[in-house]
Amino acid sequence: MTEHRGSGPRATLGIDIGGTKVFGVALDPDGRILAEARLATPNGERASLLDPERRGDQVADAVADLVRQLCSGLEPPVALGIGAPGMVDRHGVLCFAPNLPGASGVDVQGLVSGRLGGMAIVVENDANCAALAELTFGALQGAGEAAMITLGTGIGAGLVVGGQVHLGSNGFAGEVGHMIVDPAGPPCPCGRRGCWERFASGAGLGRLAREAAQAGRLPRVVAAVGGDPESVHGEDITTAARHGDPGALGVLEELGWWVALGLANVVAVVDPERIVLGGGLAEAGELLLGPTRRAFAELVEGPGARPPVALAAATLGERAGAVGAALAARWAVEGPR
Amino acid sequence: MTEHRGSGPRATLGIDIGGTKVFGVALDPDGRILAEARLATPNGERASLLDPERRGDQVADAVADLVRQLCSGLEPPVALGIGAPGMVDRHGVLCFAPNLPGASGVDVQGLVSGRLGGMAIVVENDANCAALAELTFGALQGAGEAAMITLGTGIGAGLVVGGQVHLGSNGFAGEVGHMIVDPAGPPCPCGRRGCWERFASGAGLGRLAREAAQAGRLPRVVAAVGGDPESVHGEDITTAARHGDPGALGVLEELGWWVALGLANVVAVVDPERIVLGGGLAEAGELLLGPTRRAFAELVEGPGARPPVALAAATLGERAGAVGAALAARWAVEGPR
């Protein structure tokens, strides 16, 4: 990496604002990562969560911080791309962000611009960025009709239509985590009930895990966390499942069913040929993909009457969002290659 | 109309195979309807429902019959378009048709071709045809990102992306009636449970109506049908609602809520600027559109954070599918205008 620093063609920066961390990369024109850096997402004191202005400043400060870290020793970058979770409009405003408390309505583009005067800045939905990265370098290469689904704190999607990321009329396409799949389901931070991400995201896994623990189906996991079923977290499940714990494998089976349900709904609407799963939960790999594939084969409409939908893991891992944000920024400035 | 018969430029035929009727039009190059005709959908004796070959013949015979009626007195038509309910692939095979019993797997294009040798034939999903018609002559004119939703025996959609009907990788896009919105919901002819069309289609209205009747909320309607709550049908509700029956209006309020739920899901996935409602249920007009709009304003993600989605009635009524099928056929032969 270091041989590129300070020499060669100018980099583009990409920053992915997640529910737990803000992660950034500097990308060279060939897509190589020259530098990367991360910060914990400023979680905001209680006061700031009620004050979008302060909340916006916190987020923009974190982004500007990362930019300075990433730029150290590099030529001034061409542009900065930012991926943000939720409904990002075409002016770079994060209109609605149920998984980034207090950040709904934050003018990300404006606030970051104010801190990095002169730099070209593009703000996109984080899952759209991830889809762009997978389309360019990863598991969606060559796909015409496809979907990148990010299973993290919430669930997002980048839809690919005609080989390009589909933004929709406002830039809000792919908000699949907020399809309602059970109107009597648990309340969602978005204000409604039973959204898909209540069941199939990191938060959903945590809930399924605690339910299984309370029901006595995870004796070994509960013992390992000190005996309190309420202390079981999603990560405990994936760890235990890797060691073959039957209760934990059962929870992932249940999670896979819910993941498959939403995928079947996405397929009903847009008919992709390929679906790629990314985000933190996808790191469970086949432990989650296996149950998801099995359930999907039953939950998709007319399973025997359609060509199979390819269901695979994303290949760029946690970097997809940041890499895609950098690509979006470069293309906004230079045009797509 | 008749002045066009037998003279002038050659017509294109469009036929819409519905759950209850097969309806056809002959369209002149300017989109004027030169002739129209209809037949009851052959509902198939029990035996034929189990025999896709016989079922296919029944459907193809009905289409060929209508073609002969439509052609009487016209120059030989340019081409024939057929709209069919369910998953129609790019070879004109009706791969899966939960609302046309026994017709899954029928090679519509092949069977109709065999009866009308030499005529160019195009087969598309019926809702995609309706969307094309509304896009060309109706309520979707000028729309870039939009959805045409047909609320009939089942629920279909034609999605508009970049100003064109989006077919998806197999031609199966827009199967929105089979989004699962309640995994514990009633069984669906597709083989799963709780599909949107169980709640928000003609079948859904019938169910809501009978539930309301059983619960004693429709005394006047039940009296009007002879006293048996089981005899209340969807049409009885819309008729009673037109006369201001509070119980019937309540049922349409409930139906509107379910319609809005699915629309909110469609909006979450593809972010249309405009949604047009067609199909038999849409004939209830504002009696259904009003409650749907009110519920949609609460059920869409981030209602205060997005530009409103325009929600309107389709303008081509029951002819949309057939007119769109004719347009699709003309374009397949001559290229879009």
XYZ file of C-alpha atoms in Angstrom:
674
model
C 0.000 0.000 0.000
C 2.490 2.573 1.132
C 4.319 2.750 -2.183
C 1.363 4.676 -3.592
C 1.280 7.262 -0.835
C 2.160 10.753 -1.896
C 2.916 9.801 -5.476
C 1.002 8.465 -8.464
C -2.504 9.422 -9.556
C -4.873 11.137 -7.155
C -7.052 9.077 -4.897
C -10.780 9.224 -4.247
C -12.060 8.883 -0.717
C -15.036 6.805 0.336
C -16.600 6.846 3.781
C -19.334 4.537 5.036
C -21.333 5.843 7.988
C -22.634 2.777 9.784
C -24.702 2.230 12.885
C -21.625 1.319 14.923
C -18.608 2.594 12.996
C -17.564 5.128 10.413
C -15.165 3.476 8.003
C -13.173 5.107 5.233
C -10.873 4.211 2.363
C -8.670 6.057 -0.077
C -8.984 4.381 -3.464
C -6.618 4.744 -6.403
C -8.046 4.964 -9.948
C -7.649 1.199 -10.370
C -9.669 0.527 -7.245
C -6.749 -0.379 -5.021
C -7.095 0.645 -1.407
C -4.289 3.073 -0.536
C -5.344 3.708 3.025
C -8.177 2.911 5.382
C -9.314 4.237 8.740
C -12.210 3.907 11.131
C -13.917 5.611 14.071
C -16.724 4.552 16.345
C -19.956 6.197 15.155
C -20.501 9.147 17.489
C -23.475 7.791 19.364
C -24.550 11.154 20.583
C -25.382 12.121 24.126
C -29.081 12.055 24.842
C -29.355 15.798 24.242
C -27.827 15.678 20.781
C -30.178 12.910 19.686
C -33.003 15.373 20.079
C -31.181 18.125 18.236
C -30.603 17.342 14.549
C -28.274 20.314 14.272
C -25.869 19.016 16.930
C -26.280 15.469 15.666
C -25.396 16.576 12.147
C -22.300 18.325 13.460
C -21.177 15.183 15.291
C -21.517 13.041 12.183
C -19.877 15.621 9.923
C -17.009 16.067 12.409
C -16.401 12.318 12.379
C -16.354 12.269 8.580
C -13.979 15.237 8.428
C -11.727 13.568 10.996
C -11.512 10.414 8.925
C -10.833 12.419 5.774
C -7.861 14.056 7.456
C -6.537 10.666 8.575
C -6.982 9.180 5.104
C -5.378 12.148 3.332
C -2.269 12.183 5.440
C 0.631 11.770 3.019
C -1.593 11.632 -0.088
C -2.066 14.146 -2.881
C -5.319 16.068 -2.413
C -8.067 13.614 -3.341
C -10.263 13.950 -6.433
C -13.502 13.715 -4.504
C -15.194 12.284 -1.436
C -18.072 9.826 -1.496
C -20.160 9.182 1.605
C -22.499 6.264 2.168
C -25.199 6.865 4.768
C -27.843 4.525 6.171
C -31.432 5.369 5.270
C -33.206 7.574 2.791
C -30.609 9.801 1.120
C -32.016 12.212 -1.426
C -30.330 13.475 -4.575
C -29.034 16.568 -2.745
C -27.117 14.552 -0.172
C -29.615 15.058 2.626
C -30.158 12.071 4.927
C -33.926 12.514 4.961
C -34.794 9.570 7.198
C -32.408 7.348 9.156
C -34.187 5.051 11.618
C -30.915 3.292 12.489
C -28.839 6.416 13.111
C -30.730 7.986 15.999
C -31.242 11.717 15.689
C -29.748 11.957 12.205
C -32.959 12.163 10.178
C -32.969 15.380 8.204
C -29.225 15.982 8.443
C -27.763 17.724 5.382
C -24.698 15.483 5.212
C -23.408 16.997 1.994
C -23.758 20.574 3.227
C -22.258 19.971 6.664
C -19.284 17.994 5.388
C -18.738 20.546 2.617
C -18.562 23.248 5.242
C -15.691 21.391 6.892
C -13.827 20.398 3.715
C -14.292 23.477 1.561
C -13.603 22.877 -2.088
C -13.753 19.091 -2.127
C -16.337 17.527 -4.453
C -18.694 15.498 -2.270
C -21.277 12.896 -3.194
C -23.635 11.319 -0.636
C -25.500 8.098 -1.417
C -27.378 5.413 0.460
C -24.843 2.993 1.972
C -26.339 -0.140 0.419
C -26.391 1.516 -3.004
C -22.674 2.193 -2.512
C -22.085 -1.441 -1.539
C -23.964 -2.605 -4.639
C -21.817 -0.353 -6.828
C -18.657 -1.818 -5.308
C -19.824 -5.427 -5.740
C -20.933 -4.618 -9.290
C -17.519 -3.174 -10.126
C -15.144 -5.490 -8.277
C -17.162 -8.175 -6.469
C -19.902 -10.735 -6.605
C -22.237 -8.708 -8.855
C -19.783 -8.265 -11.732
C -21.592 -8.714 -15.020
C -25.058 -8.802 -13.433
C -27.904 -7.146 -15.315
C -30.734 -7.557 -12.802
C -29.582 -8.125 -9.248
C -29.820 -7.094 -5.632
C -27.174 -6.474 -3.006
C -28.715 -6.912 0.434
C -26.833 -5.598 3.469
C -27.738 -7.359 6.698
C -26.319 -5.161 9.446
C -27.830 -3.053 12.210
C -30.714 -2.703 9.784
C -31.276 -4.074 6.282
C -30.584 -2.118 3.129
C -30.453 -2.971 -0.538
C -28.835 -1.728 -3.670
C -30.920 -2.840 -6.634
C -29.270 -3.362 -9.985
C -31.472 -2.769 -13.022
C -30.049 -2.966 -16.528
C -26.545 -3.293 -15.077
C -26.776 -0.084 -13.045
C -27.667 0.775 -9.470
C -31.315 1.820 -9.460
C -31.908 4.931 -7.357
C -35.654 5.390 -7.788
C -37.421 8.701 -8.128
C -35.924 10.272 -4.992
C -32.844 8.132 -4.441
C -34.808 6.067 -1.916
C -35.025 2.754 -3.813
C -33.847 -0.352 -1.969
C -35.266 0.532 1.458
C -36.185 -3.137 1.698
C -35.571 -3.408 5.435
C -38.776 -1.454 5.853
C -41.072 -3.744 3.898
C -43.708 -4.679 6.454
C -43.752 -8.472 6.725
C -45.908 -8.789 9.846
C -48.233 -5.893 10.697
C -48.559 -7.241 14.247
C -44.789 -7.580 14.629
C -42.458 -5.703 16.964
C -42.251 -1.910 16.725
C -39.525 -0.547 14.455
C -37.496 2.646 15.032
C -39.053 3.858 11.771
C -42.333 4.274 13.644
C -44.226 1.308 12.213
C -44.452 -2.385 13.163
C -43.123 -5.624 11.752
C -40.588 -4.307 9.241
C -38.387 -7.021 7.712
C -35.338 -5.692 9.538
C -37.030 -6.373 12.901
C -36.627 -10.069 12.053
C -33.647 -10.499 9.762
C -31.019 -7.897 10.766
C -28.470 -7.871 13.589
C -31.259 -6.576 15.808
C -33.479 -9.439 14.650
C -30.787 -12.013 15.422
C -30.428 -10.546 18.924
C -34.163 -10.877 19.491
C -34.317 -14.454 18.169
C -31.302 -15.290 20.347
C -32.877 -13.923 23.518
C -36.158 -15.694 22.749
C -34.303 -18.990 22.274
C -32.304 -18.371 25.457
C -35.445 -17.623 27.470
C -37.051 -20.780 26.096
C -34.100 -22.845 27.317
C -32.897 -23.749 23.841
C -29.394 -22.278 24.350
C -28.137 -23.770 27.629
C -24.463 -23.748 26.667
C -24.561 -20.238 25.224
C -26.363 -18.879 28.279
C -23.814 -20.543 30.563
C -20.972 -19.040 28.528
C -22.336 -15.483 28.976
C -22.715 -15.919 32.727
C -26.171 -17.403 33.091
C -28.463 -14.506 32.134
C -30.524 -15.240 28.987
C -30.883 -11.476 28.471
C -27.113 -11.202 28.020
C -27.043 -13.387 24.909
C -26.105 -11.358 21.840
C -26.058 -12.110 18.138
C -22.294 -12.639 18.111
C -22.616 -15.297 20.803
C -24.893 -17.228 18.469
C -22.573 -17.152 15.458
C -19.617 -18.114 17.653
C -21.513 -21.023 19.226
C -22.867 -22.108 15.841
C -19.301 -22.272 14.495
C -18.619 -24.753 17.279
C -21.657 -26.796 16.320
C -23.981 -25.791 19.189
C -27.378 -27.195 18.115
C -29.375 -24.400 19.800
C -27.309 -21.734 18.068
C -27.624 -23.522 14.723
C -31.380 -23.560 15.334
C -31.407 -19.789 15.833
C -29.496 -19.281 12.580
C -31.987 -21.604 10.863
C -34.786 -19.347 12.129
C -32.869 -16.220 11.081
C -32.286 -17.748 7.644
C -36.033 -18.292 7.287
C -36.706 -14.608 7.946
C -33.894 -13.537 5.633
C -35.373 -15.782 2.924
C -38.860 -14.367 3.452
C -37.707 -10.850 2.639
C -35.570 -12.033 -0.259
C -38.647 -13.793 -1.682
C -40.522 -10.479 -1.431
C -37.706 -8.611 -3.188
C -37.724 -11.273 -5.915
C -41.508 -10.933 -6.284
C -41.112 -7.203 -6.913
C -38.001 -6.889 -9.103
C -37.069 -10.415 -10.348
C -33.281 -10.332 -9.984
C -31.123 -13.099 -11.457
C -28.667 -12.851 -8.570
C -28.766 -11.772 -4.923
C -25.665 -11.033 -2.913
C -25.738 -10.847 0.879
C -23.374 -8.476 2.655
C -23.209 -6.578 5.909
C -22.107 -7.836 9.319
C -24.500 -10.797 9.476
C -23.231 -12.168 6.169
C -19.913 -12.812 7.886
C -21.548 -15.904 9.363
C -21.060 -17.299 5.851
C -22.591 -20.688 5.073
C -23.952 -20.950 8.622
C -26.520 -18.360 7.554
C -26.441 -18.777 3.764
C -27.268 -22.490 3.986
C -30.514 -22.081 5.975
C -31.376 -19.011 3.882
C -31.023 -20.944 0.622
C -33.133 -23.818 1.924
C -35.927 -21.548 3.143
C -35.754 -19.377 0.016
C -36.342 -22.438 -2.157
C -39.714 -22.815 -0.421
C -40.647 -19.172 0.099
C -40.046 -17.778 -3.370
C -43.145 -17.674 -5.589
C -43.327 -20.631 -7.985
C -39.979 -22.201 -7.013
C -40.381 -25.027 -9.524
C -41.484 -22.673 -12.277
C -38.549 -20.286 -12.443
C -34.805 -20.492 -13.037
C -33.051 -20.554 -9.657
C -31.977 -17.206 -8.257
C -28.255 -17.290 -7.465
C -27.751 -16.514 -3.774
C -24.183 -15.737 -2.771
C -22.100 -13.913 -0.202
C -20.716 -10.492 -1.031
C -16.982 -10.536 -1.663
C -15.851 -7.100 -0.476
C -16.878 -7.604 3.145
C -17.012 -4.599 5.431
C -15.232 -2.424 2.850
C -17.990 -2.603 0.214
C -19.821 0.548 1.328
C -16.727 2.724 1.537
C -15.266 1.422 -1.737
C -18.593 2.016 -3.487
C -18.855 5.515 -2.057
C -15.399 6.283 -3.456
C -16.436 4.893 -6.867
C -19.624 6.955 -6.870
C -17.599 10.071 -6.097
C -15.038 9.417 -8.819
C -17.761 8.741 -11.378
C -19.622 11.885 -10.371
C -16.476 13.892 -11.116
C -14.969 11.972 -14.034
C -17.913 9.999 -15.438
C -18.150 6.192 -15.189
C -15.392 4.202 -16.816
C -65.559 3.085 -34.788
C -67.002 1.278 -37.755
C -65.608 3.691 -40.332
C -62.195 2.143 -39.756
C -63.351 -1.405 -40.383
C -61.943 -3.015 -43.460
C -60.059 0.057 -44.633
C -57.187 2.170 -43.410
C -54.001 0.970 -41.753
C -53.795 -2.509 -40.279
C -54.837 -3.099 -36.707
C -53.032 -4.847 -33.882
C -54.955 -7.160 -31.583
C -54.643 -7.267 -27.829
C -56.213 -9.889 -25.573
C -56.244 -9.867 -21.787
C -56.766 -13.260 -20.144
C -58.311 -12.533 -16.766
C -59.522 -14.673 -13.897
C -63.151 -14.227 -14.939
C -63.132 -12.982 -18.545
C -61.032 -12.950 -21.675
C -61.267 -9.499 -23.228
C -59.887 -8.343 -26.556
C -59.480 -5.205 -28.630
C -58.397 -4.346 -32.141
C -56.287 -1.195 -32.001
C -55.439 1.085 -34.914
C -51.926 2.580 -35.156
C -53.079 5.701 -33.306
C -54.366 3.659 -30.417
C -58.040 3.921 -31.298
C -60.141 0.905 -30.469
C -61.656 -0.456 -33.694
C -63.414 -3.411 -32.132
C -63.725 -5.189 -28.839
C -65.050 -8.547 -27.709
C -65.192 -10.709 -24.622
C -65.747 -14.269 -23.430
C -66.064 -15.808 -19.988
C -62.722 -17.364 -19.048
C -63.115 -21.099 -19.634
C -63.153 -22.210 -16.043
C -62.332 -25.746 -16.895
C -64.103 -28.854 -15.730
C -62.425 -30.442 -12.773
C -60.579 -32.882 -15.027
C -59.016 -30.220 -17.187
C -57.712 -28.343 -14.154
C -55.488 -31.311 -13.450
C -54.324 -31.594 -17.043
C -52.221 -28.629 -18.181
C -52.440 -29.851 -21.750
C -56.251 -29.712 -21.853
C -56.248 -26.491 -19.840
C -53.838 -24.907 -22.287
C -56.073 -25.935 -25.183
C -59.117 -24.380 -23.504
C -57.352 -21.075 -22.992
C -55.833 -21.053 -26.474
C -59.212 -21.922 -28.021
C -60.802 -18.954 -26.226
C -58.064 -16.619 -27.463
C -58.391 -17.909 -31.041
C -62.175 -17.489 -30.826
C -61.834 -13.874 -29.767
C -59.275 -13.222 -32.496
C -61.733 -14.426 -35.102
C -64.464 -12.186 -33.660
C -62.154 -9.172 -33.578
C -60.832 -9.722 -37.101
C -64.218 -9.986 -38.716
C -64.326 -7.260 -41.354
C -60.770 -6.022 -40.679
C -57.620 -6.327 -42.769
C -55.380 -9.091 -41.396
C -53.869 -7.673 -38.211
C -50.191 -6.794 -37.805
C -49.734 -8.861 -34.675
C -51.442 -10.228 -31.581
C -50.492 -9.360 -28.009
C -51.714 -11.460 -25.108
C -51.688 -10.447 -21.453
C -51.766 -13.350 -19.004
C -51.983 -13.368 -15.206
C -48.888 -14.635 -13.379
C -45.296 -15.333 -14.227
C -44.895 -15.083 -18.013
C -41.384 -15.774 -19.272
C -39.695 -14.243 -22.294
C -40.788 -17.151 -24.509
C -44.475 -16.607 -23.852
C -44.862 -19.477 -21.411
C -47.202 -18.872 -18.466
C -44.828 -20.484 -15.986
C -46.914 -19.965 -12.847
C -50.491 -18.734 -12.610
C -51.971 -19.136 -9.126
C -55.145 -17.296 -10.174
C -55.819 -19.243 -13.351
C -56.285 -22.751 -11.972
C -54.529 -25.435 -13.938
C -52.803 -23.037 -16.326
C -49.327 -23.032 -14.770
C -46.817 -24.183 -17.344
C -49.034 -23.522 -20.356
C -47.099 -22.457 -23.467
C -49.553 -19.714 -24.417
C -47.476 -18.440 -27.318
C -46.977 -21.898 -28.790
C -50.591 -23.031 -28.417
C -52.100 -19.829 -29.810
C -49.551 -19.843 -32.665
C -50.675 -23.332 -33.553
C -54.224 -22.021 -33.998
C -53.362 -18.779 -35.794
C -50.476 -19.869 -38.001
C -48.398 -17.010 -39.304
C -49.568 -14.291 -36.940
C -46.812 -12.614 -34.890
C -47.680 -13.231 -31.237
C -46.325 -11.649 -28.075
C -47.292 -12.814 -24.580
C -46.668 -10.628 -21.524
C -47.801 -10.429 -17.941
C -51.220 -8.747 -17.838
C -50.226 -6.026 -15.369
C -47.160 -5.190 -17.445
C -49.526 -4.744 -20.396
C -51.784 -2.493 -18.323
C -48.783 -0.407 -17.267
C -47.722 -0.010 -20.895
C -51.212 1.175 -21.819
C -51.398 3.672 -18.937
C -47.868 4.862 -19.775
C -48.820 5.447 -23.397
C -52.364 6.800 -23.139
C -53.351 7.021 -19.469
C -52.469 8.036 -15.957
C -48.765 7.150 -16.215
C -48.002 9.370 -19.205
C -44.650 11.065 -18.701
C -43.763 9.037 -15.606
C -40.136 8.013 -15.145
C -40.411 5.852 -12.028
C -43.874 4.508 -11.366
C -46.035 1.517 -10.629
C -49.333 0.354 -12.064
C -51.071 -1.907 -9.557
C -53.965 -4.065 -10.723
C -56.357 -5.033 -7.953
C -58.472 -7.806 -9.411
C -58.914 -11.504 -8.675
C -55.284 -11.255 -7.569
C -52.853 -8.332 -7.496
C -50.326 -7.625 -10.202
C -48.012 -4.753 -10.986
C -46.277 -3.238 -13.933
C -43.238 -1.341 -12.708
C -41.956 1.599 -14.694
C -38.220 2.268 -14.435
C -36.582 4.986 -16.499
C -39.835 5.518 -18.397
C -40.127 1.879 -19.486
C -41.922 -1.186 -18.193
C -39.396 -3.165 -16.155
C -39.539 -6.884 -16.908
C -36.827 -8.210 -14.598
C -34.418 -10.984 -15.417
C -37.099 -13.518 -16.432
C -40.050 -11.269 -17.211
C -41.404 -11.941 -13.694
C -40.979 -8.465 -12.163
C -44.046 -6.924 -10.558
C -45.421 -10.106 -8.939
C -46.240 -7.883 -5.979
C -49.435 -9.725 -5.024
C -47.166 -12.469 -3.729
C -45.124 -10.382 -1.334
C -45.704 -12.115 1.987
C -47.129 -9.537 4.386
C -48.216 -11.886 7.168
C -46.489 -15.269 7.414
C -49.332 -16.535 9.617
C -51.982 -15.267 7.207
C -54.467 -17.262 5.127
C -53.171 -19.811 2.622
C -52.698 -18.550 -0.934
C -53.284 -20.539 -4.136
C -49.562 -19.978 -4.812
C -48.822 -22.484 -2.048
C -47.626 -20.087 0.640
C -49.398 -18.053 3.330
C -50.218 -14.407 3.873
C -49.497 -13.032 0.402
C -50.586 -9.409 -0.085
C -53.322 -10.461 -2.498
C -54.971 -12.543 0.251
C -55.823 -9.203 1.901
C -56.074 -6.541 -0.764
C -57.531 -8.161 -3.910
C -61.100 -9.026 -4.861
C -60.630 -12.242 -2.873
C -59.399 -10.194 0.088
C -62.430 -7.907 -0.082
C -64.700 -10.960 -0.078
C -62.988 -12.287 3.032
C -63.116 -8.936 4.856
C -66.777 -8.641 3.870
C -67.710 -12.057 5.247
C -65.760 -11.389 8.450
C -67.621 -8.111 8.925
C -70.922 -9.804 8.138
C -70.266 -12.596 10.649
C -69.338 -10.009 13.244
C -72.675 -8.257 12.755
C -71.185 -5.105 11.272
C -73.146 -5.347 8.018
C -76.790 -5.823 9.071
C -78.292 -4.018 6.083
C -76.037 -5.744 3.564
C -76.725 -9.165 5.054
C -80.468 -8.471 4.958
C -80.191 -7.410 1.304
C -78.534 -10.715 0.293
C -81.182 -12.785 2.071
C -79.848 -13.058 5.595
C -76.837 -15.358 5.204
C -73.554 -13.615 6.122
C -71.712 -16.165 3.945
C -73.564 -14.850 0.900
C -72.048 -11.367 1.133
C -69.695 -10.678 -1.778
C -67.279 -7.913 -2.576
C -69.689 -6.251 -5.004
C -72.343 -6.038 -2.296
C -69.906 -3.992 -0.235
C -69.091 -1.460 -2.943
C -72.772 -1.114 -3.816
C -73.731 -0.570 -0.162
C -70.815 1.804 0.375
C -72.035 3.920 -2.563
C -75.280 4.273 -0.656
C -73.420 5.327 2.466
C -73.796 2.107 4.492
C -71.450 2.643 7.463
C -70.547 -1.046 7.791
C -69.658 -1.275 4.112
C -67.618 1.921 4.322
C -65.807 0.359 7.277
C -64.919 -2.704 5.202
C -63.524 -0.477 2.427
C -61.546 1.425 5.079
C -60.041 -1.899 6.171
C -59.400 -2.926 2.561
C -57.741 0.455 1.922
C -55.434 -0.168 4.870
C -54.294 -3.463 3.366
C -53.929 -1.932 -0.093
C -51.810 0.838 1.434
C -49.623 -1.650 3.306
C -48.569 -3.359 0.089
C -48.132 -0.029 -1.709
C -45.833 1.085 1.119
C -43.796 -2.086 0.578
C -43.580 -1.462 -3.164
C -42.473 2.109 -2.455
C -39.817 0.831 -0.019
C -38.366 -1.369 -2.749
C -38.524 0.750 -5.920
C -39.336 4.363 -4.888
C -41.859 5.336 -7.576
C -43.001 8.942 -7.957
C -46.494 7.843 -8.971
C -48.737 4.836 -8.347
C -51.806 4.107 -10.383
C -54.475 1.676 -9.213
C -56.394 -0.340 -11.781
C -58.255 -3.616 -11.977
C -61.790 -4.395 -10.911
C -61.469 -3.120 -7.329
C -60.270 0.281 -8.513
C -63.725 0.804 -9.990
C -64.842 1.630 -6.436
C -63.018 4.928 -7.111
C -62.670 7.348 -4.208
C -64.521 4.947 -1.903
C -61.350 2.863 -1.937
C -58.773 5.477 -2.984
C -59.649 7.766 -0.072
C -59.025 5.198 2.695
C -55.971 3.928 0.790
C -54.444 7.416 0.623
C -55.069 8.038 4.326
C -53.542 4.715 5.393
C -50.645 5.072 2.942
C -49.722 8.415 4.501
C -49.096 6.528 7.751
C -47.718 3.267 6.402
C -45.078 4.545 3.988
C -41.571 4.784 5.458
C -40.702 8.305 6.588
C -43.919 9.976 5.410
C -42.788 13.402 6.600
C -39.342 12.990 5.075
C -40.206 12.337 1.445
C -42.067 14.061 -1.348
C -45.605 12.662 -1.485
C -46.174 9.717 -3.827
C -49.009 10.545 -6.222
C -51.744 7.925 -5.851
C -54.352 7.933 -8.595
C -56.874 5.750 -10.367
C -55.976 4.228 -13.709
C -57.766 5.878 -16.600
C -58.165 3.044 -19.111
C -60.335 0.893 -16.880
C -60.947 -2.711 -17.845
C -59.410 -2.121 -21.290
C -55.899 -1.333 -20.027
C -54.566 -4.900 -20.238
C -55.856 -5.589 -23.740
C -54.785 -2.187 -25.087
C -51.309 -2.671 -23.582
C -51.045 -6.160 -25.029
C -51.835 -4.738 -28.464
C -49.192 -2.016 -27.990
C -46.597 -4.572 -26.903
C -47.343 -6.628 -30.000
C -47.119 -3.660 -32.354
C -43.835 -2.547 -30.805
C -42.399 -6.042 -31.001
C -43.080 -6.012 -34.741
C -42.500 -2.371 -35.648
C -40.366 -1.075 -32.768
C -41.663 1.484 -30.238
C -42.804 4.820 -31.611
